Coordinates of C-alpha atoms in Angstrom, one line a residue:
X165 CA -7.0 -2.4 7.1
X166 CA -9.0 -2.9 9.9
X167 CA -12.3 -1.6 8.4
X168 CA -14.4 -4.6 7.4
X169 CA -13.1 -6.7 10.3
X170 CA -16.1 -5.6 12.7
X171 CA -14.8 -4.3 15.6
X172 CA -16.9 -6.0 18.8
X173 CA -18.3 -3.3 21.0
X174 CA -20.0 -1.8 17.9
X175 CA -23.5 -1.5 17.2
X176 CA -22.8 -4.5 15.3
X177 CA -23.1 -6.8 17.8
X178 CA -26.8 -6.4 17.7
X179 CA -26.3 -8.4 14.5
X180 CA -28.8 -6.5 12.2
X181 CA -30.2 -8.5 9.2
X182 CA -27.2 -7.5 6.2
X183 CA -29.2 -5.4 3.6
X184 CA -27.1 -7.2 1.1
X185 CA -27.8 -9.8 -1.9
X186 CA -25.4 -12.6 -2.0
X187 CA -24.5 -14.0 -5.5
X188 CA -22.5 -17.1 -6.3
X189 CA -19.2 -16.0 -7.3
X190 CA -17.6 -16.6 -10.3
X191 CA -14.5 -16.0 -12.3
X192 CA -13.9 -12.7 -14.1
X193 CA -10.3 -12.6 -15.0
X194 CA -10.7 -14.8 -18.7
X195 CA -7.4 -13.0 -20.2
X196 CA -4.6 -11.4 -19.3
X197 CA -5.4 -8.0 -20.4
X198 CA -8.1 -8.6 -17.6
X199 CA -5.5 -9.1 -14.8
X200 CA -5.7 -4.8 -14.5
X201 CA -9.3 -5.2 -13.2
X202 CA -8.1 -7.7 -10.6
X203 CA -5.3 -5.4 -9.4
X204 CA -8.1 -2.0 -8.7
X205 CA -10.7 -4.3 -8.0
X206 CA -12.1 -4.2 -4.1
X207 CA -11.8 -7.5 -4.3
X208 CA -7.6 -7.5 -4.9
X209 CA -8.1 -4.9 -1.7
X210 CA -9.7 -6.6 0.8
X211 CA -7.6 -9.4 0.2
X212 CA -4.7 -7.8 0.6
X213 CA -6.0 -5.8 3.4
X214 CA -6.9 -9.1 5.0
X215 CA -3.2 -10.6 4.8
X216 CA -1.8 -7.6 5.9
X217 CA -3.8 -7.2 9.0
X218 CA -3.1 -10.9 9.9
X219 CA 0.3 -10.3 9.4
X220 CA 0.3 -7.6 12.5
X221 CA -2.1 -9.3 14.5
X222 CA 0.5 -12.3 14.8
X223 CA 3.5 -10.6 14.5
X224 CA 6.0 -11.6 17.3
X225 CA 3.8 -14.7 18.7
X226 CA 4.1 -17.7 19.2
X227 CA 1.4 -20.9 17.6
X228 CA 1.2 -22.1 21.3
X229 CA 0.9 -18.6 23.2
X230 CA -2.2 -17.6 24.6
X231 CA -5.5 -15.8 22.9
X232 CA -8.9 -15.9 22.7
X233 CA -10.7 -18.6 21.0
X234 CA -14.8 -17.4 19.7
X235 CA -17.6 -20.2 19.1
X236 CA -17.0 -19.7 15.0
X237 CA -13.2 -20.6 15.4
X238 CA -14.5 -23.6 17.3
X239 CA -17.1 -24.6 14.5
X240 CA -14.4 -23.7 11.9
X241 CA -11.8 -25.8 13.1
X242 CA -15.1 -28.7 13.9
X243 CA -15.5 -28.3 9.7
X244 CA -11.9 -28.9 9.0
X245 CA -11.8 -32.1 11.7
X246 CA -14.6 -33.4 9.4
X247 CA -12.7 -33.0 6.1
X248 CA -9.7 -34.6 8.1
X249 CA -12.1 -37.7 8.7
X250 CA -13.2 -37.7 5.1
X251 CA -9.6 -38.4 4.0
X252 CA -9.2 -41.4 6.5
X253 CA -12.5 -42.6 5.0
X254 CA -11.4 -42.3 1.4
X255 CA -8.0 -44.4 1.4
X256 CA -5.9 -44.0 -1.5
X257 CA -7.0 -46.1 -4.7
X258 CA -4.4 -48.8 -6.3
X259 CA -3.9 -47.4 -9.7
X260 CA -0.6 -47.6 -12.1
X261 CA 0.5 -43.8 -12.0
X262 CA 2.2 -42.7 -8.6
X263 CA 0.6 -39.2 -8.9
X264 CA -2.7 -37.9 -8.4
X265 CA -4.8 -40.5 -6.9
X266 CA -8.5 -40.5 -8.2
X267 CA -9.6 -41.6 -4.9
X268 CA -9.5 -37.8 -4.1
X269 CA -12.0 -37.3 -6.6
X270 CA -14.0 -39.1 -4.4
X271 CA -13.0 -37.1 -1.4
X272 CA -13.8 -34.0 -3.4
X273 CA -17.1 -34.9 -4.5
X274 CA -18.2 -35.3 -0.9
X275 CA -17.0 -31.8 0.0
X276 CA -18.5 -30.3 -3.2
X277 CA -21.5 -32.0 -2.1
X278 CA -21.6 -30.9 1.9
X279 CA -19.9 -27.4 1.5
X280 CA -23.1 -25.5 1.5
X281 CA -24.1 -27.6 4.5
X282 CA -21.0 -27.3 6.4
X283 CA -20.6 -23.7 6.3
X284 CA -24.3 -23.3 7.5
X285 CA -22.7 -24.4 10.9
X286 CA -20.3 -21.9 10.6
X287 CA -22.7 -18.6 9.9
X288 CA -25.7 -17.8 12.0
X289 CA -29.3 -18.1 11.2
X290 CA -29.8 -14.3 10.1
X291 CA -27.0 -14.5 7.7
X292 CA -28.3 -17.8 6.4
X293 CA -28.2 -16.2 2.9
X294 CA -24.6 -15.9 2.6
X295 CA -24.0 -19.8 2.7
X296 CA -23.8 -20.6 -1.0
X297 CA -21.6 -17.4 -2.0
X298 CA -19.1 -18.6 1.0
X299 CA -19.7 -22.6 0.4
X300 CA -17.6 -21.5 -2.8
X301 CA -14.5 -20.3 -1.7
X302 CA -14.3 -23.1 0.7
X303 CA -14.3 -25.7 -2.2
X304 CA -11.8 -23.7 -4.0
X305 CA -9.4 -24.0 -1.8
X306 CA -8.6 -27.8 -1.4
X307 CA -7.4 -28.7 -4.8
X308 CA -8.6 -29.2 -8.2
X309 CA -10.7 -32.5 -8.7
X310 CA -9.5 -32.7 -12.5
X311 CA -5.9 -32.7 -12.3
X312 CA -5.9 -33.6 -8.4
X313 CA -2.9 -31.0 -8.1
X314 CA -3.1 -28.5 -5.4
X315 CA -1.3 -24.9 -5.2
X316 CA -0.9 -21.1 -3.8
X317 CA -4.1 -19.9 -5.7
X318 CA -6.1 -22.9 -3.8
X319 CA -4.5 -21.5 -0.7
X320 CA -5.5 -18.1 -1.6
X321 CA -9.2 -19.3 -2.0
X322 CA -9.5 -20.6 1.8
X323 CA -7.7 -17.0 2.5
X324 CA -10.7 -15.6 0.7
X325 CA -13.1 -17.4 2.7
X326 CA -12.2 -16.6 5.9
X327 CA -11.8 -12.8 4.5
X328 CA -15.5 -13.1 3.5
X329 CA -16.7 -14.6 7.0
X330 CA -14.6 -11.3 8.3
X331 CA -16.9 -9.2 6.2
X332 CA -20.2 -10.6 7.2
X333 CA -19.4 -10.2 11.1
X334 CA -18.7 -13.7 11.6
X335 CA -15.7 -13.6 12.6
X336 CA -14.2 -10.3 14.5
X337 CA -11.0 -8.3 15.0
X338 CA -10.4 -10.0 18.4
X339 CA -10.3 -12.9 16.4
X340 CA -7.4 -12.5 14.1
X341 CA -4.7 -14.9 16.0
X342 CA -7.3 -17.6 15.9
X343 CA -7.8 -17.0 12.5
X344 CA -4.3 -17.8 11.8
X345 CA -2.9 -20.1 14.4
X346 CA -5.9 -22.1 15.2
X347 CA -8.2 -22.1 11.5
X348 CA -5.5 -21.4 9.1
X349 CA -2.9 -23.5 10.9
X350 CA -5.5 -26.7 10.8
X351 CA -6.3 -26.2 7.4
X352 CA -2.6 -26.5 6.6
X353 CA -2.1 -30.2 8.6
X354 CA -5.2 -31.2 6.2
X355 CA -4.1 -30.1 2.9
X356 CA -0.7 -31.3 3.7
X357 CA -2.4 -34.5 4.4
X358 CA -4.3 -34.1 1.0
X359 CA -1.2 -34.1 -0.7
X360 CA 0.9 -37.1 1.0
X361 CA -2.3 -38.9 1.2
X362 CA -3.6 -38.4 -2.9
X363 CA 0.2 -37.5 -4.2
X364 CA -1.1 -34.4 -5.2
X365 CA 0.7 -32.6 -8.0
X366 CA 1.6 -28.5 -7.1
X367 CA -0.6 -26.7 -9.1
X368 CA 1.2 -24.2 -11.7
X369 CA 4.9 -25.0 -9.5
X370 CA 7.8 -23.1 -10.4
X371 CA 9.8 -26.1 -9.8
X372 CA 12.8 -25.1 -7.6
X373 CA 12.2 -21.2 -8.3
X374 CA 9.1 -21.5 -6.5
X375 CA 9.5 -21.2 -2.4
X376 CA 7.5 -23.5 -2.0
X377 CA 5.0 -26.8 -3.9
X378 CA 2.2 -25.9 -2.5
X379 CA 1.8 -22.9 0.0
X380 CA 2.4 -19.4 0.6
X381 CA 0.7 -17.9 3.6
X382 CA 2.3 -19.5 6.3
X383 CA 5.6 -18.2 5.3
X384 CA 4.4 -14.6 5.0
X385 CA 3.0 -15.0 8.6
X386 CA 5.3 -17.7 9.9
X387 CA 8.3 -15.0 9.3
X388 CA 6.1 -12.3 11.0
X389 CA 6.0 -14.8 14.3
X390 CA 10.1 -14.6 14.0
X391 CA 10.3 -10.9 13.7
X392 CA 12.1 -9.2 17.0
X393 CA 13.0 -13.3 17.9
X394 CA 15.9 -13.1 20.3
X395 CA 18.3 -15.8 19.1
X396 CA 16.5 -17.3 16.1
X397 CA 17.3 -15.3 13.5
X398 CA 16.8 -16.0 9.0
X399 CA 20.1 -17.8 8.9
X400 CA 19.0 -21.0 11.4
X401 CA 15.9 -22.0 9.7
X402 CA 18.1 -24.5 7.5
X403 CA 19.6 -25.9 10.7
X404 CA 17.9 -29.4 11.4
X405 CA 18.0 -29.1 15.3
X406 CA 16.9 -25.6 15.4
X407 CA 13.8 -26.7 13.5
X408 CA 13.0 -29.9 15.7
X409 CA 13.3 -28.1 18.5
X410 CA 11.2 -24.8 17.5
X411 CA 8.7 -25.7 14.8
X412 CA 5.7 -26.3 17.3
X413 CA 6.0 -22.6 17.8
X414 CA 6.4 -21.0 14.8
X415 CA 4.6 -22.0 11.5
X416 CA 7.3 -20.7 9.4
X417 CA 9.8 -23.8 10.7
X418 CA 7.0 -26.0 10.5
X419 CA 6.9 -26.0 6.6
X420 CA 10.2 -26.2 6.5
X421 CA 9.9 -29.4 8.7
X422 CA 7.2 -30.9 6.0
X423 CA 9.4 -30.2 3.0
X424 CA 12.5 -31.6 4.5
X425 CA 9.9 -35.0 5.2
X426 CA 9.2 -34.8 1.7
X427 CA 11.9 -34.1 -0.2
X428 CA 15.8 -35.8 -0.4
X429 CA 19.1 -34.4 -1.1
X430 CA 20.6 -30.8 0.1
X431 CA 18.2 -28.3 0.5
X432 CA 19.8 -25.5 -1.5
X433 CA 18.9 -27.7 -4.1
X434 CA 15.6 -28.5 -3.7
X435 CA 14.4 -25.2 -2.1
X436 CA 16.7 -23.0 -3.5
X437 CA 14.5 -19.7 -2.8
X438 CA 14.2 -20.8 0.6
X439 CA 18.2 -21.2 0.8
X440 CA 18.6 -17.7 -0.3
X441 CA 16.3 -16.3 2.0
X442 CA 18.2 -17.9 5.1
X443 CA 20.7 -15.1 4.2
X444 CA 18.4 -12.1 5.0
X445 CA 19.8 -10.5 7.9
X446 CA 16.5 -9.8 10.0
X447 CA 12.7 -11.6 9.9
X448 CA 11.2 -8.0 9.3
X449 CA 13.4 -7.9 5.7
X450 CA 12.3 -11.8 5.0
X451 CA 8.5 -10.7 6.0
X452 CA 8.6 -7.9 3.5
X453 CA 10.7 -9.8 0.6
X454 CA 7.7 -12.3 1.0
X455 CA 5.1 -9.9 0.9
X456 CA 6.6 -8.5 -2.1
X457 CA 6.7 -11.7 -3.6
X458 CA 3.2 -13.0 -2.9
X459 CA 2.4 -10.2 -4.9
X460 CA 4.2 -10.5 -7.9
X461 CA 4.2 -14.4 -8.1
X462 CA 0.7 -15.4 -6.6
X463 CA -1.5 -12.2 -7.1
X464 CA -0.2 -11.0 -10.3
X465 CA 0.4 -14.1 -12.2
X466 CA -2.4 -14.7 -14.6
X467 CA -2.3 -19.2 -14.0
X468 CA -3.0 -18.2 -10.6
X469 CA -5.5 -15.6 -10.6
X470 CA -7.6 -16.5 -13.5
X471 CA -9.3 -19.1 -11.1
X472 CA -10.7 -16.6 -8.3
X473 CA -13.8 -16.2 -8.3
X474 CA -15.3 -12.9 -7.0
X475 CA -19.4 -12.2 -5.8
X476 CA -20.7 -9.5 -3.5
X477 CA -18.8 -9.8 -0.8
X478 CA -15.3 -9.9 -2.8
X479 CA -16.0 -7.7 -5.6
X480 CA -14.8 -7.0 -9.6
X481 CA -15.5 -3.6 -9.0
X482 CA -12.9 -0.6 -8.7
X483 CA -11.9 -0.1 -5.3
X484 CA -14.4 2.8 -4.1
X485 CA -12.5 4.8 -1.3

């Protein structure tokens, strides 16, 4: 999975100019007879491929271990500072519905506005090009300005554009625990802030068959943290005190810390996926019972994917290999 993560010590370090033409992506998937393309596109691989080899690369560590931290990690976490400030700068507007404060239309239209800009900090002069294509994925994944709801195929989006920043060198395979427990883990105290801040609605929620309102991810490599985990095993995740005392290590207790903030009453009730996971006997099982899911109710669900967008560097095509 390894193969468009650029491995440092290559010839690419000399950083030729990409012999590529950038596009600005856009969607592909207008039916769901078109979800098939999706599923052999390179695109669908890539992603996947992406996810997967996060997955490893964090497997058994903790958010506050030690690991290397690159000048784009820096800038990348500097971007999602700046959004941070945007949403102290954008209060919440008085309005009669509870839900879905405009004022994050606001918010948005900033961002839709600096995207291109921001990720120019991001991606070096030679790669100027790839801006635009990339500026998209990044203003995908906070939300949608319309219904000012939020959910996993937003998630996925900001997934995609770190993928794509993988593929054009930007970001390397020594990289990969910053990518998750510095970029993606930042992203995640934003959004969440999005949502308390705006009252965002989940986007396309299953309700209480869902794991989750709004994310995915961070379960799928939260539980890979856990695996091999001398005393914490599935079954203590629903145990208050285990998850004050542990969540500053392990992204997987961490959401469970934010949905126990925001919801009330017993949580095999409100998270009733997540109740029935706390009985899998080892982290490896929950890790690949996730996976499995992600698939079938992220990746393969047609109100999910019919928003991704796909350009040069994630492609419609058929997979070649």
């Amino acid at each position: 999975f390894t193969s468009f993560l650029h491995l440092p010590g290559t010839s690419e370090e000399v950083a030729p100019p990409i012999q590529q033409s950038f596009m600005i992506p856009k969607k592909e998937i207008n039916m769901v007879s078109d979800m098939a393309k999706w599923k052999r596109s390179q695109a669908y691989a890539d992603y996947m491929g992406f996810i997967l080899t996060l997955n490893e690369g964090v497997r058994g560590k903790k958010l506050t271990c030690e690991y290397k931290v690159s000048e784009p990690i820096e800038k990348l976490v500097a971007l999602l500072n700046t959004l941070d400030r945007w949403i102290d700068e954008t209060p919440p507007v008085d309005q009669p519905s509870r839900f879905g404060n405009k004022a994050f239309r606001t918010w948005y239209a900033k961002l839709d506005q600096e995207a291109e800009k921001l990720v120019s900090t991001v991606i070096p002069k030679h790669l100027a090009d790839a801006a635009p294509e990339v500026a998209v994925y990044l203003k995908e994944s906070v939300g949608n300005s319309t219904r000012i709801d939020y959910g996993t195929g937003h998630e996925a989006a900001f997934a995609a554009f770190l993928c794509c920043l993988c593929k054009i060198g930007v970001l390397r395979v020594d990289d990969q625990m910053a990518i998750v427990f510095k970029v993606f883990n930042r992203y995640l105290e934003v959004m969440r802030k999005l949502q308390k801040t705006y009252r965002m609605e989940p986007a396309g929620s299953q309700g209480v068959w869902g794991l989750d309102d709004f994310q995915f991810l961070p379960f799928i490599w939260g539980s890979s943290q856990l695996i091999d985990h001398p005393n914490l095993e599935p079954r203590h995740f629903v145990d208050e005190k285990v998850v004050n005392e542990n969540h500053k290590d392990f992204m997987f207790l961490e959401c469970i810390l934010f949905i126990t903030e925001m919801k009330t009453g017993p949580f095999a009730e409100h998270s009733n996926q997540l109740w029935n996971i706390s009985a899998v006997p080892s982290w490896s099982k929950v890790n690949q019972g996730l996976i499995r899911m992600y698939k079938a109710e992220c990746l393969e669900k047609f109100p999910v994917i019919q928003h991704f967008k796909f350009g040069s560097l994630l492609p419609i095509q058929p997979v070649t290999s």
